[in-house]
Amino acid sequence: MIYNKKYQKIFILISIFNLTVTNLNAQKKTTGISADTKIEILIKKMTLEEKVYMIHANSSFTSGGVKRLGIPELVTSDGPHGVRPEFGRDWELDNNLLDSGTYLPTGICLAATWNPKLGYAFGSVLGSEAKYRGKDVILGPGINIIRSPLNGRNFEYQSEDPLLISKMVVGYIKGVQNQDVSACVKHFVANNQETKRTSIDVHMSDRAFREIYLPGFKAAVQQGGVNAVMGSYNKFRGQWASENNYLLTQILKKEWGFKGLVMSDWDAVHNSLQALLSGLDLEMGTDLHMLPNPDYNKFFMADTALSLVKQGVITEGIINEKIRRKLYIMFKTNMIDGKRLKGEYNTTAHQKIALKVASEGIVLLKNRDNILPILKNKINKIAVIGYNADREQSMGGGSSQVRAFYEITPLQGIKNIAVNTIVSYAQGYDIKRNATANAELIKSAVNLASNSDLVIFIGGSTHGYDYSVWSDNAYDAEDTDKPDMNLPFGQDVLINALLKVNPKLVVVLMGGGALDMNGWLDKTPAVLQSWYPGMEGGNALAQIIFGEVNPSGKLPVTFPKKLEDHPSQKLGEYPGNLDNLTVHYYDDIYVGYRYYDTYNVQPQFAFGHGLSYTTFDYSNLKLLQSGNKVTFSFTIKNTGNRTGGDVAQIYVKPIASLLPRPEKELKDFKKIFLKPGQSKKVTFMLDKNAFMYYNDIINSWVLDKSNYEILIGSSSRDIKLTGKIEL
Ligand code: GLC
C-alpha cells in the first residue's frame, strides 16, 4: 500500500502509540501476575531436558538455567564468614584473581557476641559482598550444634545451645537475603563431627533431635525465612541426609512449610531414585569424584532422572516441584524479575562491622587482680610471643576460607595501639603436629619475656588446611577433627617457661573452642578467648587489652576442665564406632551445660561466662503470671566506673517433670550496654513454649504441671535473681 508522506507519519505515530499501549498492558499484565503464576508459566514452557538440566550442577559452584526463557544459572559460593576465593568452573583456585574481600570473624565469634543485631549486620555484609561478586547463594550460616570440642568445624558453627543459635541465625539470614542473595543454612542435619563425615550414620533419640538438633534449623526456616537448606554428608538413622525423605520432605517441607530450595552438600548424593523422591531439589558436587573431566550428565539427578521420567518410573511432576522451588528463590531475590541491589565490596563500613563483631565476640575469661586493661603509657616493653600472634588465619579451615583484603594480626593490632611502647616478638613454637616445643624457639622467647614489663602470649590452635600447608598442622579445619583438647605444638611447656621468668603474663587463645588449660591456668593472671576474629581481629584484641574497648563477649559453648569431662566422651559416643560407621548420641539432650549442670560437673568456664572491666548489679525482680505466660522485669545497674555490656540470660529450671529434663535451659537473653552508674529496667515474656519439652513416648511437645524457677544470670553458673512460678 502507498501512502502520501503526511499519512505515513500519522500511521507511524499511531503504530508507536499502539505498541506502547500494548506493551504497557502487557507489562501491567506481567507486573500484575504473581511470581507463583510466572513460575507456573515458565514450567509449562520448559522441556523435560531443560528441567533436568536445572536440578544438578553444571560446574563446581553453579547449576543450569534456561537461557531462552531468561532463567539464569544459579551461582553459589562459600562461605559463612566471607566470600570464598574464585574457583572458576572446575575447582581451580585462581590465585591471580584480585578477589580478596571482607574476612569476618568466624561463626563461633559472632555467636559469642550474644547480639542478634550484629547477626543482622554480619549477614548484610556477607550478602552485599556475595552480590558484588556475582553470587546468588552464599553457603552459610553453618549452625550444627557444637557437640564435641574436637569437631574440626566448631569455628564455623555457633553454639551448644539451640536458643542462642536460633536468635543469632535469624538476623544473619535476614541480613544476607535483604541484599538479594539467598542464604543457605547448613548442614541439615547432625553433621557434628568431621571424623568420617561422609560415611558416618548418626543415631539419636527423638528428644535430642527435637529439643537440641532441629530448633536452629526450624528458626532459620520459620523465623529467618531462609531460601535454601543444605543437606549434610552423613547418614541420619540409616539414610543419607541429602536424600532423606523424613528430613527433607516430612520435616522440612511438610511440617515446617519450607518453600525454598534443598541442595545437597558437595558429593553427598548416592542414589538417583532416592534423591529424586526424597525432596532433594538440587544435586551439587557429584563431579568431585569425577575430576579432572567431570561429566555433569552423569550426576544422579541428570541423565538418569531423564530416563526415569521417560520410563514412567517417576512423574514429571516430581521434577516440576524442584524447578518450582529453584525458581521461587530466583524470583524472591529478583534474579528473574525486578532490579537487584548492586552489592559492595571491601568498604570501610564492612570492615567496621568486622571490627565490631570481633570486639563484642572476644571473651575475657580470667582477669585476676585486674591486670587488664593494660595502661599503655605505664608499660615500656611488651613481649608478644606465639606463632598465632603473627599468623594470618583467613585462608584456613577448608571451604569457609577467605582471601582477606587485609588481616590485622594480634601482633599488628598491639603495635597499632602501643605506639609509645617497645613491642618485641618471638615466635616461641613451631606448627608441627605433636611437636615437642622447639628448644631454640623457647629460649629466645623466654629471654625476651625476662626482659619485658609484660608478656602477651598468643596461642591456641591454628587454622590449618589453607591449601598451601595441609595435614600436619591442620586444626580447626574441615574434614578433620582435633586429636585431643591439648594445646598443640608444645605450648604448655612454653607458657610455663614464660611464667617462670615473668608472672605478668596474658594468655590469648585463638581457635574454634575449648582447650585444656590445666597446665598453666592457675598461675596465669589473665586469659582471653579470641576465636578466629577476622580481618580486624588484631585491632579488636588490642583495643580490649589496652582498655579502649570493654569486653562484653560470653562463651557460646562450655569450656570443660578436661576432655574426659565432656558429655560426648563421658556418655558417648564420639567419634562413634568407626568399623561399622555408626555414632549414637547417648549424651542425648545433655549437650554442653545441660550436662555439666545436671550431672554437677564443674566446668573450667561456664556457658555464658564472660568478664567485663566494670561490674553489674541485678535487682528488683518482679513476676506477673497470667495462665501459662509469665512477664517479668528486673533492674540491671552498672556499678563500676566505665561503660560496659552484659548479657542477661534467662534460664528455666523445672522443679519436677514426668520425663528427665536438664537442670536448666536457656530460654531468652538480652545484651544491655550501660554507662557507669546507669540502671535499666529489663522486661522479658515467656510463654508456655519456654516450659515445654518433647515427650518422645507420645511424640508431642508437652507442658508438665509443675513448679518452675526462672533463673536470671550473667552466665549459666552465675545466677543473680530467681523467680518461682507454678504452671
Ligand atoms: C563442603 C562443605 C560445605 C561447603 C561445600 C562447598 O564439603 O561441607 O559446607 O559449602 O562443600 O564447598
XYZ file of C-alpha atoms and ligand atoms in Angstrom:
739
model
C 0.000 0.000 0.000
C 1.295 3.552 -0.837
C 0.537 6.438 1.450
C 1.492 10.011 0.797
C 4.169 11.310 3.222
C 1.721 13.045 5.560
C -0.422 9.978 6.186
C 2.701 7.808 6.567
C 3.877 9.899 9.539
C 0.443 9.681 11.165
C 0.433 5.922 10.605
C 3.849 5.518 12.238
C 2.788 7.654 15.212
C -0.382 5.622 15.659
C 1.582 2.343 15.463
C 4.110 3.564 18.099
C 1.190 4.617 20.309
C -0.468 1.223 19.894
C 2.789 -0.597 20.581
C 3.373 1.413 23.748
C -0.170 0.765 24.950
C 0.166 -2.953 24.195
C 3.463 -3.026 25.975
C 2.113 -1.172 28.969
C -0.858 -3.526 29.120
C 1.445 -6.483 28.728
C 3.673 -5.051 31.426
C 0.707 -4.246 33.600
C -0.425 -7.785 32.949
C 3.025 -9.280 33.781
C 3.643 -6.927 36.708
C 0.131 -7.788 37.853
C 0.977 -11.511 37.652
C 2.247 -13.076 40.871
C 5.653 -14.753 40.981
C 3.898 -18.075 41.575
C 1.948 -17.666 38.337
C 5.071 -16.631 36.442
C 6.755 -19.768 37.769
C 3.941 -21.975 36.509
C 4.049 -20.261 33.118
C 7.801 -20.899 32.889
C 7.443 -24.524 33.944
C 4.821 -25.051 31.233
C 7.195 -23.600 28.622
C 10.183 -25.736 29.649
C 11.083 -29.043 28.039
C 11.831 -32.032 30.288
C 15.516 -31.815 29.241
C 15.648 -28.165 30.297
C 14.078 -29.001 33.649
C 16.527 -31.788 34.397
C 19.403 -29.516 33.396
C 18.350 -27.178 36.214
C 18.364 -29.707 39.065
C 22.040 -30.601 39.112
C 25.334 -28.754 38.983
C 26.826 -27.777 35.651
C 30.118 -26.608 37.168
C 31.878 -26.542 40.542
C 29.518 -23.982 42.095
C 26.756 -23.362 39.517
C 23.653 -25.181 38.280
C 21.880 -24.868 34.949
C 19.406 -22.248 33.758
C 17.289 -21.930 30.616
C 18.691 -19.079 28.563
C 15.826 -18.935 26.038
C 13.359 -18.386 28.873
C 15.514 -15.833 30.681
C 16.334 -18.218 33.541
C 19.982 -17.681 34.573
C 22.334 -20.215 36.118
C 22.213 -20.287 39.927
C 25.640 -19.241 41.179
C 26.649 -20.358 44.677
C 29.706 -19.627 46.770
C 31.060 -20.447 50.161
C 31.203 -19.439 52.928
C 29.724 -18.475 56.226
C 32.123 -15.635 57.119
C 33.253 -14.212 53.800
C 33.011 -14.863 50.071
C 35.402 -17.658 49.138
C 38.144 -17.042 46.529
C 37.140 -17.807 42.949
C 37.394 -21.481 41.991
C 36.207 -20.979 38.432
C 34.027 -23.654 36.901
C 36.304 -26.588 37.601
C 37.789 -26.377 41.078
C 40.877 -24.407 40.146
C 41.666 -21.923 42.892
C 42.738 -18.972 40.810
C 45.496 -17.312 42.820
C 45.866 -14.453 40.394
C 42.411 -13.022 40.781
C 42.010 -9.850 42.818
C 39.069 -11.343 44.696
C 40.190 -10.549 48.233
C 37.239 -9.480 50.324
C 35.957 -8.845 53.816
C 37.033 -11.583 56.203
C 34.501 -11.524 59.023
C 35.014 -13.245 62.359
C 34.001 -16.901 62.165
C 30.587 -18.126 63.339
C 31.518 -19.002 66.911
C 32.903 -15.481 67.435
C 29.672 -13.994 66.108
C 27.691 -16.191 68.488
C 29.953 -15.108 71.366
C 28.661 -11.548 70.925
C 25.189 -12.728 72.030
C 23.996 -9.754 69.981
C 21.319 -10.608 67.383
C 21.578 -7.117 65.894
C 25.182 -7.933 64.992
C 23.896 -11.117 63.393
C 21.895 -8.963 61.004
C 24.822 -6.614 60.340
C 27.113 -9.589 59.750
C 24.631 -11.088 57.269
C 24.241 -7.754 55.466
C 27.983 -7.508 54.864
C 28.170 -11.089 53.681
C 25.175 -10.708 51.373
C 26.393 -7.430 49.931
C 29.839 -8.838 49.177
C 28.366 -12.027 47.694
C 26.161 -9.918 45.439
C 29.122 -7.816 44.349
C 30.996 -10.993 43.437
C 28.056 -12.175 41.307
C 26.858 -14.900 43.691
C 23.161 -15.747 44.065
C 23.509 -18.078 47.061
C 26.018 -17.802 49.902
C 26.604 -21.189 51.525
C 26.112 -20.185 55.119
C 25.314 -19.947 58.025
C 26.675 -23.203 59.383
C 24.730 -23.950 62.561
C 25.403 -27.540 63.557
C 25.303 -27.995 67.327
C 28.769 -27.934 68.902
C 28.538 -31.384 70.454
C 32.242 -32.233 70.831
C 35.104 -29.793 71.474
C 37.146 -31.805 68.978
C 34.951 -31.188 65.943
C 37.132 -29.552 63.295
C 34.415 -27.167 62.149
C 33.301 -25.755 65.517
C 34.932 -22.467 64.500
C 32.415 -22.203 61.674
C 29.360 -23.023 63.799
C 27.797 -21.169 66.685
C 26.921 -22.879 69.914
C 25.956 -25.887 72.046
C 22.607 -24.228 72.721
C 19.697 -24.233 70.234
C 18.136 -20.987 71.552
C 21.327 -18.969 71.146
C 21.729 -20.408 67.629
C 18.096 -19.613 66.792
C 18.403 -15.977 67.898
C 21.673 -15.388 66.065
C 20.787 -17.213 62.847
C 17.571 -15.295 62.130
C 19.289 -11.912 61.919
C 22.154 -13.343 59.878
C 19.768 -14.819 57.282
C 17.634 -11.668 57.015
C 20.803 -9.616 56.629
C 22.021 -11.757 53.755
C 18.670 -12.041 51.993
C 17.907 -8.329 52.188
C 20.839 -7.985 49.788
C 19.021 -10.042 47.095
C 21.193 -13.055 47.876
C 19.931 -16.384 49.229
C 21.360 -17.704 52.468
C 21.795 -21.474 52.670
C 21.640 -22.808 56.216
C 23.767 -25.925 56.729
C 24.318 -28.832 57.294
C 20.903 -30.379 57.693
C 21.240 -32.392 59.951
C 23.578 -33.892 62.614
C 26.908 -33.117 60.955
C 28.538 -32.656 64.373
C 31.906 -34.224 63.640
C 34.341 -34.259 60.743
C 35.634 -37.756 61.509
C 34.173 -39.941 58.734
C 31.702 -37.150 57.962
C 30.830 -38.574 54.550
C 30.086 -42.063 55.818
C 29.078 -41.974 59.489
C 25.487 -42.929 60.376
C 24.116 -40.767 63.197
C 21.526 -42.110 65.645
C 19.820 -40.114 68.369
C 16.558 -40.062 70.334
C 13.612 -38.004 69.180
C 14.035 -35.863 72.285
C 17.589 -34.933 71.352
C 16.501 -34.480 67.743
C 13.555 -32.201 68.544
C 14.954 -30.327 71.565
C 18.614 -29.859 70.533
C 19.455 -30.588 66.872
C 16.391 -29.274 64.980
C 15.423 -25.945 66.627
C 18.169 -23.845 64.983
C 17.134 -25.055 61.527
C 13.455 -24.580 62.361
C 14.134 -20.968 63.377
C 16.142 -20.440 60.188
C 13.147 -21.617 58.137
C 10.168 -20.281 60.059
C 11.612 -17.052 61.569
C 14.520 -16.347 59.246
C 12.711 -17.286 56.038
C 15.885 -18.881 54.746
C 15.792 -19.514 50.988
C 17.993 -22.588 50.879
C 18.971 -25.530 53.065
C 21.989 -27.752 52.515
C 21.664 -31.436 53.366
C 24.616 -32.925 55.217
C 27.051 -35.664 54.225
C 26.299 -38.146 56.977
C 23.529 -40.669 57.256
C 20.716 -39.976 59.694
C 19.168 -43.118 61.191
C 20.407 -45.205 58.294
C 19.555 -42.921 55.346
C 21.853 -40.370 53.678
C 20.797 -36.933 54.954
C 20.914 -35.309 51.497
C 18.439 -37.834 50.130
C 16.369 -38.438 53.251
C 12.620 -38.190 52.781
C 11.943 -37.960 56.529
C 14.273 -34.961 56.914
C 13.761 -33.147 53.626
C 10.081 -33.750 52.932
C 8.335 -34.823 56.133
C 10.015 -32.353 58.483
C 11.452 -29.539 56.387
C 8.741 -29.146 53.776
C 5.567 -30.616 55.262
C 5.938 -29.958 58.976
C 7.774 -26.627 58.751
C 6.285 -25.391 55.432
C 9.679 -24.705 53.851
C 9.105 -23.247 50.356
C 12.740 -22.795 49.315
C 15.379 -24.991 47.769
C 17.104 -28.033 49.269
C 20.552 -28.669 47.868
C 22.965 -31.470 48.711
C 26.334 -30.964 50.231
C 29.005 -31.380 47.585
C 29.185 -35.029 46.524
C 26.639 -36.073 49.162
C 24.147 -37.779 46.773
C 24.325 -41.561 46.405
C 21.239 -42.813 44.580
C 19.115 -41.307 41.780
C 15.664 -42.572 42.722
C 16.248 -41.975 46.432
C 17.429 -38.424 45.789
C 14.636 -37.610 43.337
C 11.904 -38.877 45.672
C 13.420 -37.615 48.938
C 12.714 -33.918 48.497
C 16.213 -33.020 47.341
C 15.833 -30.235 44.769
C 19.400 -29.654 43.600
C 22.381 -32.020 43.384
C 25.766 -30.347 43.804
C 29.336 -31.505 43.780
C 28.975 -35.017 42.438
C 31.671 -34.030 39.957
C 34.185 -34.079 42.819
C 34.836 -37.734 42.313
C 34.771 -37.444 38.515
C 37.604 -34.890 38.372
C 39.566 -33.948 36.282
C 37.000 -34.327 33.484
C 33.585 -34.237 35.100
C 30.588 -35.213 33.006
C 27.661 -33.363 34.535
C 25.195 -35.562 32.691
C 26.418 -38.416 34.868
C 25.079 -36.773 38.032
C 22.459 -38.847 39.823
C 19.771 -36.279 39.025
C 20.849 -35.805 35.382
C 20.511 -38.322 32.516
C 19.242 -40.980 34.906
C 16.489 -38.637 36.060
C 15.566 -38.003 32.430
C 15.248 -41.674 31.673
C 13.338 -42.397 34.899
C 10.697 -39.866 33.821
C 10.619 -41.169 30.254
C 10.190 -44.722 31.530
C 7.334 -43.538 33.759
C 9.168 -44.633 36.919
C 8.735 -41.111 38.292
C 6.339 -38.407 37.153
C 7.437 -35.166 35.559
C 5.578 -33.531 38.437
C 8.398 -34.620 40.754
C 10.851 -32.659 38.605
C 8.451 -29.715 38.325
C 8.352 -29.352 42.117
C 12.153 -28.999 42.182
C 12.054 -26.398 39.425
C 9.267 -24.580 41.281
C 11.438 -24.228 44.360
C 14.506 -23.143 42.450
C 12.510 -20.519 40.557
C 10.880 -19.453 43.844
C 14.223 -18.353 45.332
C 15.251 -16.805 41.999
C 12.150 -14.625 41.940
C 12.470 -13.905 45.670
C 15.960 -12.489 45.096
C 14.917 -10.627 41.944
C 17.129 -12.809 39.759
C 14.478 -13.108 37.049
C 12.337 -10.064 37.592
C 12.919 -6.636 39.032
C 16.083 -4.825 39.906
C 18.708 -6.428 42.128
C 20.787 -4.491 44.625
C 24.351 -3.965 43.423
C 26.416 -5.145 46.347
C 29.527 -3.559 47.804
C 32.999 -4.940 48.450
C 35.798 -4.086 50.902
C 34.092 -0.948 52.132
C 35.182 0.674 55.385
C 31.623 0.154 56.611
C 32.073 -3.605 56.124
C 35.453 -3.510 57.886
C 33.909 -1.593 60.761
C 31.309 -4.330 61.218
C 34.077 -6.934 61.172
C 35.771 -4.956 63.952
C 32.533 -4.564 65.919
C 31.746 -8.282 65.811
C 35.281 -9.142 66.915
C 35.202 -6.558 69.714
C 31.933 -7.958 71.074
C 32.867 -11.588 70.449
C 36.244 -11.820 72.195
C 35.693 -13.218 75.705
C 37.602 -12.182 78.823
C 37.789 -15.481 80.681
C 40.036 -14.530 83.602
C 41.393 -11.245 84.952
C 42.985 -11.794 88.371
C 43.830 -8.564 90.237
C 42.507 -6.677 87.223
C 45.811 -6.973 85.461
C 43.767 -5.952 82.394
C 43.313 -3.450 80.899
C 46.958 -2.532 80.456
C 47.618 1.193 80.776
C 49.779 1.555 77.716
C 51.708 4.604 78.919
C 52.659 2.706 82.072
C 54.423 -0.063 80.160
C 57.782 0.377 78.425
C 58.478 -3.020 76.974
C 55.939 -5.605 75.833
C 56.881 -9.100 74.652
C 54.411 -10.591 72.190
C 55.044 -14.306 71.941
C 53.454 -17.134 69.948
C 53.028 -18.383 66.415
C 49.428 -17.183 66.249
C 50.470 -13.623 67.051
C 51.835 -13.170 63.577
C 49.851 -15.667 61.528
C 47.121 -14.768 59.094
C 44.273 -17.238 59.532
C 41.815 -16.265 56.806
C 42.676 -18.964 54.264
C 42.399 -21.696 56.871
C 39.543 -24.028 57.663
C 38.674 -25.527 54.283
C 35.622 -24.478 52.265
C 34.987 -21.458 54.548
C 38.340 -19.931 53.581
C 38.502 -16.244 52.646
C 41.243 -14.352 50.825
C 41.197 -11.372 53.152
C 41.543 -7.870 51.753
C 43.840 -7.463 54.741
C 44.183 -9.165 58.116
C 45.367 -7.369 61.233
C 47.221 -9.988 63.242
C 47.318 -9.744 67.053
C 50.918 -8.507 66.843
C 49.981 -5.788 64.357
C 46.981 -4.777 66.447
C 49.139 -4.409 69.546
C 51.696 -2.347 67.626
C 48.901 -0.172 66.226
C 47.852 0.812 69.745
C 51.002 0.674 71.872
C 52.794 3.220 69.714
C 54.969 4.598 72.542
C 55.932 1.168 73.821
C 58.667 -1.151 72.671
C 56.796 -4.155 71.280
C 59.025 -7.149 70.520
C 58.048 -10.500 69.059
C 59.232 -14.061 69.446
C 57.560 -16.977 67.669
C 58.010 -19.310 70.651
C 56.860 -22.500 68.923
C 56.539 -24.108 65.528
C 53.424 -25.632 63.992
C 54.291 -29.246 63.565
C 51.591 -31.593 64.877
C 52.677 -33.358 68.101
C 55.903 -31.401 68.080
C 57.779 -31.036 71.316
C 58.489 -27.399 71.861
C 61.492 -26.303 69.854
C 64.283 -25.549 72.364
C 65.756 -22.699 70.359
C 62.397 -21.002 69.931
C 61.625 -21.365 73.627
C 64.994 -19.973 74.629
C 64.605 -16.798 72.595
C 61.015 -16.351 73.784
C 61.977 -16.813 77.458
C 64.842 -14.443 77.047
C 62.572 -11.780 75.583
C 59.964 -12.348 78.312
C 62.542 -11.995 81.073
C 63.451 -8.553 79.709
C 59.925 -7.222 79.304
C 57.397 -5.489 81.591
C 54.519 -7.556 80.236
C 54.170 -10.728 78.198
C 51.234 -11.312 75.850
C 51.159 -14.914 74.665
C 49.050 -15.575 71.571
C 48.491 -19.281 71.053
C 45.740 -21.833 70.829
C 45.014 -23.943 67.785
C 45.938 -22.854 64.299
C 43.554 -22.668 61.366
C 45.073 -25.336 59.213
C 44.195 -26.648 55.753
C 44.959 -23.494 53.876
C 45.689 -25.395 50.696
C 49.354 -24.456 50.958
C 50.256 -26.252 54.191
C 47.830 -29.057 54.896
C 47.515 -32.077 57.109
C 50.373 -31.869 59.564
C 49.211 -28.604 61.022
C 45.505 -28.735 60.350
C 43.430 -27.908 63.372
C 40.043 -26.249 63.219
C 39.593 -27.400 59.669
C 37.019 -29.201 57.591
C 37.314 -32.931 57.126
C 39.475 -33.340 60.218
C 38.778 -33.332 63.953
C 41.291 -32.391 66.618
C 43.114 -35.338 68.203
C 42.555 -34.003 71.740
C 41.977 -30.789 73.688
C 45.660 -30.217 74.370
C 47.309 -27.019 73.316
C 49.234 -28.219 70.252
C 52.886 -27.670 69.312
C 54.250 -27.819 72.872
C 52.652 -24.559 74.040
C 52.131 -25.748 77.634
C 55.874 -26.103 78.122
C 56.429 -22.679 76.650
C 53.766 -20.934 78.743
C 55.217 -22.371 81.940
C 58.700 -21.317 80.916
C 57.429 -17.787 80.330
C 55.583 -17.688 83.667
C 58.750 -18.658 85.445
C 60.624 -15.588 84.248
C 57.696 -13.166 84.082
C 54.436 -13.749 86.004
C 52.851 -10.727 84.280
C 51.509 -12.896 81.532
C 48.317 -12.513 79.478
C 47.341 -15.617 77.519
C 45.237 -15.156 74.394
C 43.826 -18.343 72.865
C 42.725 -18.451 69.248
C 40.694 -21.316 67.829
C 37.275 -22.869 67.453
C 36.650 -23.714 71.082
C 37.770 -25.179 74.393
C 41.366 -26.187 75.001
C 42.947 -27.810 78.067
C 44.401 -25.054 80.272
C 45.197 -27.142 83.344
C 48.931 -26.910 82.900
C 49.158 -23.170 83.480
C 45.780 -21.527 84.196
C 46.185 -21.171 87.984
C 49.469 -19.339 87.551
C 48.205 -17.074 84.775
C 46.599 -13.771 85.766
C 44.596 -13.156 82.596
C 43.143 -15.249 79.758
C 41.233 -14.096 76.673
C 39.454 -16.295 74.117
C 39.678 -14.621 70.731
C 38.418 -17.416 68.404
C 39.254 -16.526 64.754
C 38.236 -12.885 64.953
C 38.526 -11.942 61.295
C 40.438 -9.264 59.462
C 40.126 -6.684 62.226
C 40.691 -9.219 64.980
C 44.144 -7.914 65.920
C 42.779 -4.418 66.435
C 39.802 -5.675 68.438
C 42.060 -7.764 70.675
C 44.475 -4.897 71.283
C 41.650 -2.454 71.981
C 40.412 -4.848 74.668
C 43.868 -5.496 76.143
C 44.586 -1.775 76.411
C 41.093 -0.859 77.562
C 39.822 1.097 74.579
C 37.033 -1.466 74.396
C 35.387 -3.066 77.399
C 34.946 -6.785 76.622
C 31.320 -7.991 76.508
C 31.669 -11.425 74.887
C 30.131 -14.513 76.527
C 31.010 -18.165 75.883
C 28.559 -19.801 73.456
C 29.980 -23.163 74.494
C 31.037 -24.628 77.817
C 34.800 -24.952 78.360
C 35.334 -28.226 80.252
C 38.317 -28.669 82.567
C 39.410 -31.692 80.585
C 38.195 -33.713 77.612
C 37.166 -36.672 79.759
C 34.609 -34.460 81.476
C 32.825 -33.765 78.218
C 29.403 -35.460 77.803
C 30.199 -36.644 74.268
C 33.096 -38.542 75.853
C 31.540 -39.376 79.219
C 28.146 -40.536 77.924
C 29.279 -41.064 74.316
C 29.557 -41.720 71.577
C 32.305 -39.741 69.954
C 33.526 -40.317 67.280
C 31.441 -43.487 67.280
C 32.172 -46.976 66.019
C 34.452 -46.391 63.033
C 34.239 -50.028 61.994
C 30.522 -50.137 61.356
C 30.450 -46.372 60.893
C 27.699 -45.588 63.376
C 27.622 -42.980 66.111
C 24.975 -42.952 68.815
C 24.348 -39.707 70.636
C 23.981 -41.284 74.059
C 24.611 -37.830 75.559
C 21.115 -37.247 74.167
C 19.647 -33.923 75.404
C 22.553 -33.450 77.832
C 24.681 -31.374 75.495
C 27.057 -28.764 76.958
C 25.844 -27.003 80.105
C 22.737 -29.183 80.091
C 25.137 -31.983 81.084
C 27.531 -30.147 83.433
C 24.705 -28.519 85.393
C 22.571 -31.656 85.602
C 25.429 -34.021 86.475
C 27.147 -31.460 88.731
C 30.424 -31.416 86.843
C 32.397 -28.191 87.355
C 33.451 -26.712 84.009
C 36.605 -24.657 83.506
C 34.470 -21.794 82.258
C 30.669 -21.973 82.087
C 28.373 -21.481 79.146
C 27.517 -17.763 79.006
C 30.617 -16.765 81.001
C 32.495 -13.590 80.118
C 34.069 -10.872 82.310
C 33.941 -7.126 81.935
C 36.113 -4.232 83.143
C 33.082 -2.971 85.011
C 30.546 -4.647 87.323
C 26.795 -5.094 87.134
C 24.149 -5.442 89.792
C 20.798 -7.198 89.226
C 17.843 -6.359 91.454
C 14.154 -5.812 91.851
C 12.755 -8.871 90.080
C 9.004 -8.675 89.551
C 7.000 -11.540 88.044
C 3.493 -11.341 86.621
C 1.918 -14.639 85.579
C -1.250 -14.978 83.539
C -2.139 -18.540 82.645
C 0.857 -20.220 81.047
C 2.536 -16.924 80.283
C 4.873 -15.044 82.585
C 6.112 -11.478 82.200
C 8.937 -10.366 84.432
C 11.227 -7.436 84.837
C 14.323 -6.600 86.825
C 16.873 -3.826 87.046
C 20.467 -4.016 85.896
C 22.855 -1.368 87.142
C 26.406 -0.626 86.038
C 28.126 -0.349 89.414
C 31.595 0.203 88.005
C 33.439 3.176 86.583
C 33.241 2.542 82.874
C 30.649 1.810 80.205
C 30.116 -1.870 79.555
C 27.770 -4.511 78.217
C 26.338 -7.532 79.984
C 24.099 -10.306 78.704
C 21.113 -11.015 80.912
C 20.461 -14.718 80.392
C 17.099 -16.313 81.247
C 17.130 -19.995 82.187
C 14.104 -22.146 83.061
C 14.503 -24.819 85.738
C 11.671 -27.374 86.155
C 11.289 -28.455 89.766
C 9.666 -31.746 88.718
C 8.849 -33.402 85.372
C 7.378 -36.637 84.078
C 10.451 -37.353 81.972
C 14.029 -36.459 82.959
C 14.989 -32.922 81.960
C 18.209 -30.831 82.100
C 18.703 -28.851 85.292
C 18.213 -25.626 83.363
C 17.779 -24.437 79.779
C 18.362 -21.049 78.138
C 15.056 -19.547 77.017
C 15.901 -15.918 76.273
C 18.602 -13.274 76.648
C 19.272 -9.588 76.071
C 22.562 -7.722 75.752
C 22.452 -4.448 77.661
C 25.024 -1.643 77.485
C 25.120 0.780 80.403
C 27.179 3.832 81.342
C 28.796 3.977 84.806
C 26.048 4.284 87.408
C 23.287 3.849 84.841
C 20.376 1.495 85.608
C 17.918 -0.044 83.219
C 14.689 -1.958 83.774
C 14.706 -5.033 81.535
C 11.492 -6.889 80.699
C 11.002 -10.410 79.338
C 7.971 -12.536 78.492
C 7.998 -16.331 78.430
C 5.033 -18.206 77.031
C 4.272 -21.883 77.548
C 6.733 -22.943 74.817
C 9.560 -21.896 77.111
C 8.471 -24.542 79.633
C 7.606 -27.418 77.295
C 9.718 -30.383 76.277
C 9.339 -33.150 73.731
C 7.814 -36.303 75.132
C 9.055 -38.949 72.715
C 6.810 -41.585 74.262
C 3.708 -39.829 72.973
C 5.647 -37.932 70.258
C 4.487 -34.485 71.142
C 5.557 -31.343 72.949
C 4.138 -31.319 76.458
C 3.792 -28.934 79.380
C 4.048 -30.639 82.741
C 2.008 -29.149 85.536
C 4.808 -28.259 87.892
C 6.696 -25.534 89.674
C 9.394 -23.808 87.705
C 12.213 -21.494 88.624
C 13.173 -18.651 86.354
C 16.890 -18.066 86.745
C 18.370 -14.750 85.672
C 22.110 -14.837 85.281
C 25.118 -13.314 83.608
C 26.224 -16.876 82.900
C 24.666 -20.309 83.325
C 26.544 -20.600 86.615
C 26.341 -17.002 87.820
C 22.656 -16.707 88.716
C 21.758 -13.265 90.035
C 17.981 -13.498 90.605
C 15.475 -16.341 90.887
C 11.728 -16.281 90.472
C 9.215 -19.098 91.035
C 6.010 -19.847 89.159
C 3.525 -22.734 89.063
C 2.074 -23.918 85.756
C 31.978 -28.786 51.614
C 31.271 -28.403 52.872
C 30.159 -27.401 52.660
C 30.555 -26.472 51.519
C 30.565 -27.307 50.252
C 31.002 -26.484 49.031
O 32.364 -30.120 51.622
O 30.792 -29.439 53.720
O 29.966 -26.689 53.883
O 29.614 -25.409 51.407
O 31.398 -28.458 50.366
O 32.341 -26.126 49.148
